[in-house]
XYZ file of C-alpha atoms in Angstrom:
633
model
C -5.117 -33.362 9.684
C -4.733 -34.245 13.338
C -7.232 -35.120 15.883
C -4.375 -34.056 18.635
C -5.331 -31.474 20.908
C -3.400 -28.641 21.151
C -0.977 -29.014 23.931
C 1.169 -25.683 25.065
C 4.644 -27.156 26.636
C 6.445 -24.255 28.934
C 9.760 -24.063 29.464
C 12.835 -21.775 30.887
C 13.401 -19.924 28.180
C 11.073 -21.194 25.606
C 6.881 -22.168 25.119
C 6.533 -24.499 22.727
C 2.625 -24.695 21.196
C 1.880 -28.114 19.357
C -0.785 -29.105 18.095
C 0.028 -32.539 15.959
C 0.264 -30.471 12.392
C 2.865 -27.894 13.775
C 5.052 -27.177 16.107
C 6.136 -23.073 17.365
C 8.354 -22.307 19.983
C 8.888 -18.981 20.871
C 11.279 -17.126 23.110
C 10.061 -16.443 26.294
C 9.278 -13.953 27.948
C 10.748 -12.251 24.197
C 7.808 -13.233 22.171
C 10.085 -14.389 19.363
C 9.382 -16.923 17.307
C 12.420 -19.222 17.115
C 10.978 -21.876 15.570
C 8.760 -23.731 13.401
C 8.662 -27.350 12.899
C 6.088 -28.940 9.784
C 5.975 -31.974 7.303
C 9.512 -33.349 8.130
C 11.509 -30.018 8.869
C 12.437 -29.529 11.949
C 13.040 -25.790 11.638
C 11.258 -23.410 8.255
C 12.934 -20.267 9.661
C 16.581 -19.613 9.160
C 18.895 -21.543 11.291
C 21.522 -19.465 10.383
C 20.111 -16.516 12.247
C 20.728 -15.701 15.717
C 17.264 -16.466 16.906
C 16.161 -12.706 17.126
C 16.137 -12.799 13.861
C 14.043 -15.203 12.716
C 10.093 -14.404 13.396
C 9.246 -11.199 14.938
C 6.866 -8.138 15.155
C 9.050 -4.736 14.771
C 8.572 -1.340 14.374
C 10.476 1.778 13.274
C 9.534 5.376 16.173
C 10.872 8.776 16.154
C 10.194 11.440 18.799
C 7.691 14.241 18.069
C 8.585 16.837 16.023
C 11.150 14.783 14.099
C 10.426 14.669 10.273
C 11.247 12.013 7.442
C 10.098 8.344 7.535
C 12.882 6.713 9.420
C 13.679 6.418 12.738
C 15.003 3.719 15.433
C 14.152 0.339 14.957
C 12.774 -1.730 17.350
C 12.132 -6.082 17.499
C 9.480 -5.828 20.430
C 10.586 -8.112 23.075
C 7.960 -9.043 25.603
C 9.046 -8.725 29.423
C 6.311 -10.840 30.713
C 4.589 -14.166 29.411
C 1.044 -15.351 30.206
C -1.245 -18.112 28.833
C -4.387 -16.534 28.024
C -6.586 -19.270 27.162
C -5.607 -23.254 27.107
C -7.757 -26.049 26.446
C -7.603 -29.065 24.372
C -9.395 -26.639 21.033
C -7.100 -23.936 21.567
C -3.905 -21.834 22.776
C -3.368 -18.324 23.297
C -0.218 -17.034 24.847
C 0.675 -13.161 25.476
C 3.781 -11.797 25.465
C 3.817 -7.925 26.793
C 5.596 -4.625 26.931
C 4.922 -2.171 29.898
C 6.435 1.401 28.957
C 7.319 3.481 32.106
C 8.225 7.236 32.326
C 12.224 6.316 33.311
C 11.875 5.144 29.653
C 11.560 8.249 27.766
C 13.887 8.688 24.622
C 14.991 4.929 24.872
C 11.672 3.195 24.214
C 8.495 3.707 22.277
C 5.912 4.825 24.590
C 3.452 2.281 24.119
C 1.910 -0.875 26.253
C 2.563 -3.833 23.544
C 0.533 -7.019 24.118
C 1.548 -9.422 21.492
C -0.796 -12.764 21.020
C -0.022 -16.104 19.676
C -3.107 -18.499 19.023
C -2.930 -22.055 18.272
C -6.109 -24.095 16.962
C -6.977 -27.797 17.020
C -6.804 -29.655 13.356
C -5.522 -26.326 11.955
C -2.169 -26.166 9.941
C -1.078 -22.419 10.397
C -1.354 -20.257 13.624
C -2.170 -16.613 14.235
C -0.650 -13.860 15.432
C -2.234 -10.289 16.441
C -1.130 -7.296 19.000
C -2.228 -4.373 21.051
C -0.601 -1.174 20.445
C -1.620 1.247 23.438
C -0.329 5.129 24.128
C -2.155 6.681 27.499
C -2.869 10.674 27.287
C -0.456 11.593 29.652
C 2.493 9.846 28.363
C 5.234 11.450 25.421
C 4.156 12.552 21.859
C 6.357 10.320 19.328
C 6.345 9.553 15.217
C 5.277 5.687 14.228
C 6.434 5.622 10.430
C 6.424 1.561 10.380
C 5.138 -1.684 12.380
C 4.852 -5.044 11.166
C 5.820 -8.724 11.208
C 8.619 -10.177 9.665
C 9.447 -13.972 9.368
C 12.644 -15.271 7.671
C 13.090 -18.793 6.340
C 15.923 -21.152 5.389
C 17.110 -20.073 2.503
C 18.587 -23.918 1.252
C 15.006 -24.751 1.072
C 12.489 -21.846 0.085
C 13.342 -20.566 -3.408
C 9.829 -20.054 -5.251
C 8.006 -17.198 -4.008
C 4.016 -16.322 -5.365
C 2.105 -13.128 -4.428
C -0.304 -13.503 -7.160
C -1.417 -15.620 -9.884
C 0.886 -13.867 -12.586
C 3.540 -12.937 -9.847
C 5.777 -15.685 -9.028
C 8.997 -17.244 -9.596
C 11.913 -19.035 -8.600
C 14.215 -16.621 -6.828
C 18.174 -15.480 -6.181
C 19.659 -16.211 -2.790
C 20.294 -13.346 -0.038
C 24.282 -14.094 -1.033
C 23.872 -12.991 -4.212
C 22.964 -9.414 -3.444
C 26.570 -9.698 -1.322
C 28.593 -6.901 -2.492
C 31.091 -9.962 -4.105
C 28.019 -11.258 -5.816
C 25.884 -7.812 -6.943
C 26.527 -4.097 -7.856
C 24.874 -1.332 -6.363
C 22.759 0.653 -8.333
C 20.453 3.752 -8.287
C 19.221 3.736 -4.474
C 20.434 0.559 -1.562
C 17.343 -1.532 -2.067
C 17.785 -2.050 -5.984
C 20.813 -4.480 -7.117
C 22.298 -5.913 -9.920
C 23.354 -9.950 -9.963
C 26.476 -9.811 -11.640
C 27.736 -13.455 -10.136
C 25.051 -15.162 -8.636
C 25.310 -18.999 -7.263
C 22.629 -20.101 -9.747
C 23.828 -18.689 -13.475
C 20.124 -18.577 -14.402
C 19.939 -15.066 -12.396
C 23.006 -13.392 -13.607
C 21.981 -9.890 -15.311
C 19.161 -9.611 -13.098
C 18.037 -6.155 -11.204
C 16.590 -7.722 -7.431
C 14.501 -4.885 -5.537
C 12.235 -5.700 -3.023
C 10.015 -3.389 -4.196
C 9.365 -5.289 -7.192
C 6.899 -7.003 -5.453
C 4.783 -4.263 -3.771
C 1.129 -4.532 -3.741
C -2.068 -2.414 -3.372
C -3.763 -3.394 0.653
C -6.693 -4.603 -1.543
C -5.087 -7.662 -3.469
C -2.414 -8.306 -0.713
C -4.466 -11.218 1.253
C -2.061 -14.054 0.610
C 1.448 -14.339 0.096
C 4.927 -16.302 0.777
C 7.181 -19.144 -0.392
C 7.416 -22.682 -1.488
C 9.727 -25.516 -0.729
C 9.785 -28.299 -2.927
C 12.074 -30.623 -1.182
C 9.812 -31.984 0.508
C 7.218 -29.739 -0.919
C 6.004 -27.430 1.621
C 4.538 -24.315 1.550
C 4.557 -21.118 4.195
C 2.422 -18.352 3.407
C 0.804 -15.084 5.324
C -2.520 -14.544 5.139
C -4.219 -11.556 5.781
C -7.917 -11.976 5.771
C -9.062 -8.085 6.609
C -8.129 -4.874 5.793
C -9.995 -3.068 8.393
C -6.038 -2.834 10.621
C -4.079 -1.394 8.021
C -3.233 2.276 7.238
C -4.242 4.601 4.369
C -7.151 2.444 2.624
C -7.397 -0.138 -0.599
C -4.993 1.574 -2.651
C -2.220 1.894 -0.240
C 0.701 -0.341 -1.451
C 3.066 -2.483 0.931
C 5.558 -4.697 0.701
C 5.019 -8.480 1.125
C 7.922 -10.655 0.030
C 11.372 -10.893 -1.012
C 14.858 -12.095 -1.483
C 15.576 -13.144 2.307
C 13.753 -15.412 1.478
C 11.610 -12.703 3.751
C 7.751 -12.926 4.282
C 5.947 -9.495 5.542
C 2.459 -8.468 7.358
C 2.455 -5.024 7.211
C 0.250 -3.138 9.135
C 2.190 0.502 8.802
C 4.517 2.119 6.469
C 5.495 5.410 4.178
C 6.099 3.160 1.433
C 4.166 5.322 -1.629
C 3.256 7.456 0.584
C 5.924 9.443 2.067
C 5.660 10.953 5.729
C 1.784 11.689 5.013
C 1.701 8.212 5.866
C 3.931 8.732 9.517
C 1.633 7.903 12.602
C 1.953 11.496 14.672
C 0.649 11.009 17.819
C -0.010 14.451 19.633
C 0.272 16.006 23.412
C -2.172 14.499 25.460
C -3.666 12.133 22.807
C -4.636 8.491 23.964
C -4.702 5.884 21.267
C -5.363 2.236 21.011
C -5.496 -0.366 17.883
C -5.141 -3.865 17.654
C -2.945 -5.190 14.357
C -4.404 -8.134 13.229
C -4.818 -11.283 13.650
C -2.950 -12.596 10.645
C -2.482 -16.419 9.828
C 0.455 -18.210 8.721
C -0.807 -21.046 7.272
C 1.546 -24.053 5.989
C 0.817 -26.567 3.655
C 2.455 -29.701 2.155
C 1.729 -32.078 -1.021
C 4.186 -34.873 -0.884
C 3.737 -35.493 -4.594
C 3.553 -31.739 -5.481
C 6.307 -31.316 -8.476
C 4.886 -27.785 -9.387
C 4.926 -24.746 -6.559
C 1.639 -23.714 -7.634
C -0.107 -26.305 -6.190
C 0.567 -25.197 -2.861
C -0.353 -21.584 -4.054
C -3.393 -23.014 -5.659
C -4.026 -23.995 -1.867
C -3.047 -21.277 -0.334
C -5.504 -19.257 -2.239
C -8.670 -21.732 -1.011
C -7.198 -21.089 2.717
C -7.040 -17.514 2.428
C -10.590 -17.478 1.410
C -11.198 -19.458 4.544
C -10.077 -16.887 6.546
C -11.669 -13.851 4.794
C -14.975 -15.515 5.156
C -14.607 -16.327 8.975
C -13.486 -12.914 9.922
C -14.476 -11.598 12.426
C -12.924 -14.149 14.133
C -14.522 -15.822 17.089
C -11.667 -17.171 19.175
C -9.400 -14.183 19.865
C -9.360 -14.066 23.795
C -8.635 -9.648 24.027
C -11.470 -8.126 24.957
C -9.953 -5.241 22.681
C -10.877 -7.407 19.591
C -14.836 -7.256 18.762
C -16.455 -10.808 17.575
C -19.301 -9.964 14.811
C -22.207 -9.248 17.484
C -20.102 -6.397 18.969
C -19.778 -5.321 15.507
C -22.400 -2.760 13.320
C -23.163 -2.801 9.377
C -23.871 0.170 6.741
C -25.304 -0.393 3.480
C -26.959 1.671 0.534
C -26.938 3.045 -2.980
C -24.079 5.495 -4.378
C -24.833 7.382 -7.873
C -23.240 9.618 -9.459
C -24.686 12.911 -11.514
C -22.582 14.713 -14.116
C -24.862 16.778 -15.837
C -22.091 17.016 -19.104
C -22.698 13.291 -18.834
C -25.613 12.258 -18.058
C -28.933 14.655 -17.281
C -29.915 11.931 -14.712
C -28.359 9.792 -12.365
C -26.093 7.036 -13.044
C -25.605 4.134 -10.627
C -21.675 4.584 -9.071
C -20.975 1.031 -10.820
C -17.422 -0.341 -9.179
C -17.654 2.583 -6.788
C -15.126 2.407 -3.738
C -17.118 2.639 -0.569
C -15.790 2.831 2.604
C -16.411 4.204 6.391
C -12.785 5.853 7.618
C -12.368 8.226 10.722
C -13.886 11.456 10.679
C -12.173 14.230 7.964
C -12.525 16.109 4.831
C -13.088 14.177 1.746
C -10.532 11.829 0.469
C -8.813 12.107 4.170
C -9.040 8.328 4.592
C -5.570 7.886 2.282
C -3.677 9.494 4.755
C -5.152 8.322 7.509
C -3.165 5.779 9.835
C -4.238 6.016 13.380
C -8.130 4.520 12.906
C -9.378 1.500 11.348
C -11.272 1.441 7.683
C -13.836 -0.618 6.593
C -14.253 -1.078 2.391
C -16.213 -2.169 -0.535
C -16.815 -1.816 -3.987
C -20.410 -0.903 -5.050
C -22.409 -3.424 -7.962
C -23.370 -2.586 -11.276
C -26.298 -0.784 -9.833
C -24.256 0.982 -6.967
C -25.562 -0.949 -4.021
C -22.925 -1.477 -1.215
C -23.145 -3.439 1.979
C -20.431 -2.692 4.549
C -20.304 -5.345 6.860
C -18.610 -6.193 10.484
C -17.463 -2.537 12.000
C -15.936 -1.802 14.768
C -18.127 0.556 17.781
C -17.045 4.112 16.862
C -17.634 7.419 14.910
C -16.296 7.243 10.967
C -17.306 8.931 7.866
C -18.215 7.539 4.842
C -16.548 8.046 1.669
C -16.436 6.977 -1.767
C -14.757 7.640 -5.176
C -15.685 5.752 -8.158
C -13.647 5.057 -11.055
C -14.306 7.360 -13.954
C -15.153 10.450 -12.188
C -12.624 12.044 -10.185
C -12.516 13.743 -6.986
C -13.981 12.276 -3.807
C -17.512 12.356 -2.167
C -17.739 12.167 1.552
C -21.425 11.754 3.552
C -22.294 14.888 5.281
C -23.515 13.231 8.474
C -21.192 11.176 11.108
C -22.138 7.424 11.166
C -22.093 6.106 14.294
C -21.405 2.238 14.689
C -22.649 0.651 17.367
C -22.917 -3.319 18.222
C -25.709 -5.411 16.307
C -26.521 -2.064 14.432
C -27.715 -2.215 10.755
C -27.598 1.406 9.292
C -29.128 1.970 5.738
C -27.581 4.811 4.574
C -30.246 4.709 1.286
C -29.469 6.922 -1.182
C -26.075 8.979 -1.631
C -25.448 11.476 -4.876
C -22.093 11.870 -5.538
C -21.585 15.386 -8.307
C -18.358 15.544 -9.025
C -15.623 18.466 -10.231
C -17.604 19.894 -13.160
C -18.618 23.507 -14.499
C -18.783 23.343 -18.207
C -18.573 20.995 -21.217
C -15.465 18.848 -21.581
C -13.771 19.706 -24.631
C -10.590 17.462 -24.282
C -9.352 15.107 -21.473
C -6.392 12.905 -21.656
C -6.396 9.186 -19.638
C -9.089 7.561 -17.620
C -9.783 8.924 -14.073
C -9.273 5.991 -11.887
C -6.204 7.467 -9.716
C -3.412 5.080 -11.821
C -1.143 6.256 -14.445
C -1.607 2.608 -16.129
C -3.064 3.608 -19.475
C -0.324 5.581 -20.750
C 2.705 4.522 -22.113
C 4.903 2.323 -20.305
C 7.871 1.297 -21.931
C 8.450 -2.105 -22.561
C 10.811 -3.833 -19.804
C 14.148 -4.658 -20.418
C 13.179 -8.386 -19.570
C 16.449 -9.062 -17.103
C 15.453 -5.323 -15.286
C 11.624 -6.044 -15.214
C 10.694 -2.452 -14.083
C 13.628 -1.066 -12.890
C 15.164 2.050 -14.853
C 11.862 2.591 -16.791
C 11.770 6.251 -15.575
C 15.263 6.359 -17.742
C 13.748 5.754 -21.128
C 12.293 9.068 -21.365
C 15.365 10.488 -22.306
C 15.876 7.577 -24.623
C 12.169 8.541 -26.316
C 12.910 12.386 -26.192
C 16.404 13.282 -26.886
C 16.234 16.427 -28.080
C 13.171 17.862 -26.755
C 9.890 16.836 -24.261
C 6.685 15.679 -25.169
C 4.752 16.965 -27.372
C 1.073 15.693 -27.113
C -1.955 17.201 -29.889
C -5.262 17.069 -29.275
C -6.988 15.118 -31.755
C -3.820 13.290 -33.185
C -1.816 12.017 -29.884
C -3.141 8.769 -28.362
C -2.637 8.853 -24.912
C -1.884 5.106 -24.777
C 1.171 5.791 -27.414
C 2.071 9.099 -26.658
C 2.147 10.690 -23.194
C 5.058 9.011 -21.133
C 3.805 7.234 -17.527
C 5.841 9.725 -15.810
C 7.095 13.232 -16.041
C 10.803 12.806 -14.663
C 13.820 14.952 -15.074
C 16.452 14.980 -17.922
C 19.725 14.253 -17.461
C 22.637 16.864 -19.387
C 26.054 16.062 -20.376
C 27.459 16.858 -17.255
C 25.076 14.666 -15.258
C 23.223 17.080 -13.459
C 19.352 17.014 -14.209
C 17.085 20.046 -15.168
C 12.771 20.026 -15.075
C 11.375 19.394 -17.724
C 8.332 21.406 -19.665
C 5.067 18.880 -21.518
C 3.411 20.898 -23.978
C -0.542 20.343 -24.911
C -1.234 21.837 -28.382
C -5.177 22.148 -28.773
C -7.169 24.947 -31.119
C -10.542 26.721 -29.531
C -13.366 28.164 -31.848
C -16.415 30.185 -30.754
C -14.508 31.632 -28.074
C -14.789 34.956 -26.025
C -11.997 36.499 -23.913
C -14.871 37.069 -21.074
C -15.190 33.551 -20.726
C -13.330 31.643 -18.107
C -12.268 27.580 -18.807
C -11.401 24.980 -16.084
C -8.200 22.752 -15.615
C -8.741 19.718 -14.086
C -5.720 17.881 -13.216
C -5.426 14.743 -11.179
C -2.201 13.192 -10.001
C -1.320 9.807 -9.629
C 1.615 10.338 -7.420
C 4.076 12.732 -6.433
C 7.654 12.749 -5.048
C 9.548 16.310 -4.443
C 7.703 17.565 -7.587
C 6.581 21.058 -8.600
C 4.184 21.386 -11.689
C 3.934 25.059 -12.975
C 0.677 25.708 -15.586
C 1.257 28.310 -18.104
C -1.065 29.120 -21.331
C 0.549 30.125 -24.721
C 3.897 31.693 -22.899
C 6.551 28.479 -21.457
C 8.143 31.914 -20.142
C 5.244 33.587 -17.854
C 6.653 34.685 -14.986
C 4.762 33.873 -12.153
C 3.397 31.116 -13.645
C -0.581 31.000 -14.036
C -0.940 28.196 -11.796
C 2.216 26.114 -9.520
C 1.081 23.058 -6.790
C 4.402 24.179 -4.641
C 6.555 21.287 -3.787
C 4.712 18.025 -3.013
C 4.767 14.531 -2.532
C 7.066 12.209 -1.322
C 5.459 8.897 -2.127
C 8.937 7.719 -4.309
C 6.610 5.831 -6.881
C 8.520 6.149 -9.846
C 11.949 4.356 -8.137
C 9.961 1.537 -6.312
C 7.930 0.857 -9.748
C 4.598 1.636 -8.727
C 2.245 3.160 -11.153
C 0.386 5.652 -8.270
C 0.826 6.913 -5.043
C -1.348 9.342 -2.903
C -4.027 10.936 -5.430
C -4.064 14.943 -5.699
C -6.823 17.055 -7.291
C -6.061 20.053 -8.591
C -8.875 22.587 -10.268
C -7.583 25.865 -11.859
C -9.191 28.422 -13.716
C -7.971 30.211 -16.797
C -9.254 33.331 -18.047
C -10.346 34.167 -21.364
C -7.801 36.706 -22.116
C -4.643 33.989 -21.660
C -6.633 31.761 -24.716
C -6.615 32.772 -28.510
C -8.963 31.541 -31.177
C -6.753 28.827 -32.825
C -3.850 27.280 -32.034
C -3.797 27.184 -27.768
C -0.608 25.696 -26.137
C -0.871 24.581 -22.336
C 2.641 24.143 -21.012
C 3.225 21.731 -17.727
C 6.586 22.086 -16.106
C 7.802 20.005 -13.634
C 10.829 21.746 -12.054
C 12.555 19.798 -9.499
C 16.077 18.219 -10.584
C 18.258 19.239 -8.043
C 18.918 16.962 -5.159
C 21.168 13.690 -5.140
C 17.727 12.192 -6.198
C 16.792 14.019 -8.946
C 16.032 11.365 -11.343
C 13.176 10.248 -8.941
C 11.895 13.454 -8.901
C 8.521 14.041 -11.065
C 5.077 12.740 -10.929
C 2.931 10.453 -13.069
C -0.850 12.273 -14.080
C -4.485 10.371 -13.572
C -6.258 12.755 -15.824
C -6.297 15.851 -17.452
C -9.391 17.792 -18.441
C -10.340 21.196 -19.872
C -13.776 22.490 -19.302
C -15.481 25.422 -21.195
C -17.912 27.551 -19.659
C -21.161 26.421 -18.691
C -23.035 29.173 -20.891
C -20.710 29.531 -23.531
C -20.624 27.661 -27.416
C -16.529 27.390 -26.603
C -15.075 24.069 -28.437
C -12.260 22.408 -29.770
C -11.204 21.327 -33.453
């Protein structure tokens, strides 16, 4: 620690904040950050990089109307520089964007205020930005913004992102076209002559180390000579896009560290920020800390992320924050709280109430239910409910939302009928909620767990070298000569229903759909009865699943979702994407007594991506009528 005050040191063409601990410079009036010197080093970000290209905030735009998730990408470079507060306790400098009309088609239309803030005795600094579009100004696509920092690679080679997630790691040179062969899509490669032989035989893919918004609070890399440690931590969720579930990228081979605030990742364009004609919009991304640490006797990396861990509780437990100069961030007292009780009644499970134990709770702009996973324009506040299904929502911004919930074990989504409006010092008691979900009859079979993750079934075992990359091949390798075949009352889900329902591959390498069978029997059954399908995805990417009963050859088929999805789960080794409900009824007269066979065909296999066409299921369910003796053998 350092009893220095923080002194701010302006320059030409630099600022340099310093504060005894740390020193940044950034570019000025760019914004970048060029440089950071800690513990002995006089520079953690790459050297080697022109100095663009070292610590920045970026973001990928598109003009209205375009569709896809790419676009142009942009490294926002402030035009002006101001100090915004300086004292001896703190420093916050502002480095801004000004769009103008002349600028249409070569700029994103937005006002971009980008803040740096410095802190007496603290060993990190934070950064945070306004994003502003005025009514009158262009339409335009926002598919990605975030912050990116790169560090010398001769120093940082372990990288952590969670207790059981972290490793030494290749260099950037081994994924060189000399050192690495391309495989399936750009990001995935394999390390056929890496610098360090420990890593040859390897499969590197950033997307290895995705991770769900709600357990992505601290990440980054460790140098142990000396041993130093630079990590992001992001202590609220309330700025990022499409909820707990949504999952981002936070570090990789570079060595690269990431705040996302934005992306399609999992999502596909669902998750593409539209803005429309004459629609304002403001939101403020962050602030995030990037903390440092050092332990000059440290001879394991996990002491630092044992550290890390302790800081990033720090920050989750000070947020709001109190120092932030913008008058667009609210401190706690401009900020409102919700709490109450969520149960849930299934009458085919319980006759009364149960308390929605684990329940996700969570206020999200105004929409239908289950809207808040594609939303990315507003800010969401979460929770998870106790054993008893009390929830206390804490620290929201002023504005309209909904509230919503789902709770593990049920499916579908509840949203409250009213509009909660949040305004400063405001303490809302929602009391009770009742949450009934997707139900008319008696279950009489189900397959998985409804908890919007295809995680219980089977997932192959790893090749070790791979980790998860190429799993979605072994299907082939399982079913050779024919799909799955799964029995009601014999097949263990766990053992016997693949994680995903991909394409097969023929001789000639093209790929064709492929058709899951579900063989139950029915007894006391009458053709005037009418059963439910309840089917709940997990993801979705360019997928079509068809429903037919006892005929694989009904022509149209009984039930078909149409193409969805584009969330590309299966090839960035995620386990779900965006959740889809689906509830279809099937007459009596489709069903026999006996032997029933429900057929599931997933029929995309034809673009240059076919193998990552498919989808992975939540849950499967079939109801029988509420007044009927209907049941399964």
């Amino acid at each position: 620690m350092s009893s220095q005050s923080v002194q701010l040191i302006i320059q030409d063409r630099y600022v340099v904040m310093d504060n005894g601990i740390l020193q940044v410079t950034l570019s000025k009036p760019d914004g970048i950050v060029t440089g950071i010197r800690y513990s002995g080093i006089d520079n953690l970000l790459e050297v080697l990089n022109e100095e663009v290209n070292r610590g920045y905030w970026d973001l990928v735009w598109s003009e209205a109307g375009s569709v896809g998730t790419t676009g142009t990408f942009d490294v926002i470079k402030g035009t002006k520089f101001k100090v915004r507060v300086e004292n001896e306790e703190q420093v916050e400098i502002s480095f801004t964007r000004k769009w103008y009309p002349s600028q249409k088609g070569e700029l994103v239309p937005l006002n971009i205020d980008k803040r740096f803030i410095m802190l007496r005795n603290s060993s990190g600094f934070y950064s945070y930005a306004i994003y502003e579009h005025l009514k009158e100004w262009p339409p335009f696509n926002l598919p990605q913004t975030r912050i990116t920092f790169k560090l010398r690679k001769e120093k940082f080679h372990y990288m952590a992102i969670a207790d059981n997630r972290q490793r030494y790691m290749p260099l950037p040179d081994d994924r060189s076209p000399e050192r690495s062969q391309a495989l399936a899509y750009p990001e995935a490669v394999l390390l056929v002559d890496p610098i360090e032989p420990e890593f040859k035989g390897e499969v590197d893919d950033k997307y290895e180390y995705s991770c769900e918004n709600q357990n992505l609070h601290v990440h980054g890399w460790v140098c142990m000579d000396p041993p130093v440690g630079f990590w992001q931590i992001t202590p609220s969720d309330e700025f990022r896009s499409g909820g707990p579930l949504k999952q981002n990228l936070s570090s990789h081979v570079g060595p690269t560290c990431l705040a996302m605030f934005l992306s399609a990742h999992y999502s596909g364009e669902d998750l593409v920020m539209k803005l429309k004609p004459d629609e304002p919009w403001k939101k403020v991304f962050g602030p995030v800390f990037i903390y440092l640490n050092s332990k000059s006797d440290a001879t394991d990396p996990s002491l630092l992320w044992d550290d890390a861990k302790k800081q990033m509780m720090t920050e989750v437990q000070s947020w709001p924050y109190k120092f932030p100069a913008s008058k667009d961030y609210p401190p706690s007292d401009e900020r409102g709280n919700v709490k109450g009780r969520i149960q849930i009644l299934d009458r085919y499970v319980s006759k009364d109430r149960v308390p929605g134990n684990g329940a996700y709770v969570g206020l999200a702009p105004p929409g239908d239910a289950g809207s808040w996973q594609r939303d990315c324009k507003g800010y969401q506040f979460w929770t998870r409910a106790d054993e008893k299904g009390y929830y206390s929502i804490q620290n929201i911004r002023e504005g309209d939302y909904n509230l919503y919930a789902w709770c593990p074990g049920f499916i579908g989504d509840y949203r409250y009928d009213a509009t909660i409006s949040i305004t400063a010092g405001c303490d809302i008691d929602v009391d009770d909620i009742v949450y009934e979900p997707p139900r008319d009859g008696p279950t009489l079979w189900e397959i998985g767990i409804p908890d919007r993750s295809a995680a219980e079934f089977y997932v192959p075992d790893p090749n070790p070298m791979f980790r998860q990359y190429g799993l979605w091949e072994r299907y082939q390798e399982l079913y050779p000569d024919e799909d799955l075949i799964y029995c009601i009352g014999t097949s263990d889900y766990t053992k016997d229903w693949f994680f995903a329902q991909v394409p097969r591959k023929n001789d000639d390498y093209t790929y064709q759909g492929t058709t899951w069978q579900i063989k139950f029997q029915l007894k006391h059954f009458s053709e005037s009865d009418t059963l439910k399908l309840r089917i709940a995805l997990a993801t979705a990417n360019i997928a079509e699943l068809q429903i037919r009963i006892n005929d694989s050859k009904a022509d149209p088929p009984l039930f078909t979702t149409g193409v969805i999805g584009n969330d590309n789960t299966i090839a960035r080794h995620g386990i779900h994407g965006l959740y889809w409900l689906y509830n279809i009824d099937i007459p009596g007269t489709l069903l026999v007594e006996g032997a029933n066979t429900l057929f599931l065909t997933q029929t995309m296999s034809t673009s240059p991506l076919a193998p990552f066409h498919g989808l992975m299921y939540d849950y499967i369910r079939l109801e029988g009528p509420s007044s009927s003796s209907s049941s399964t053998t």
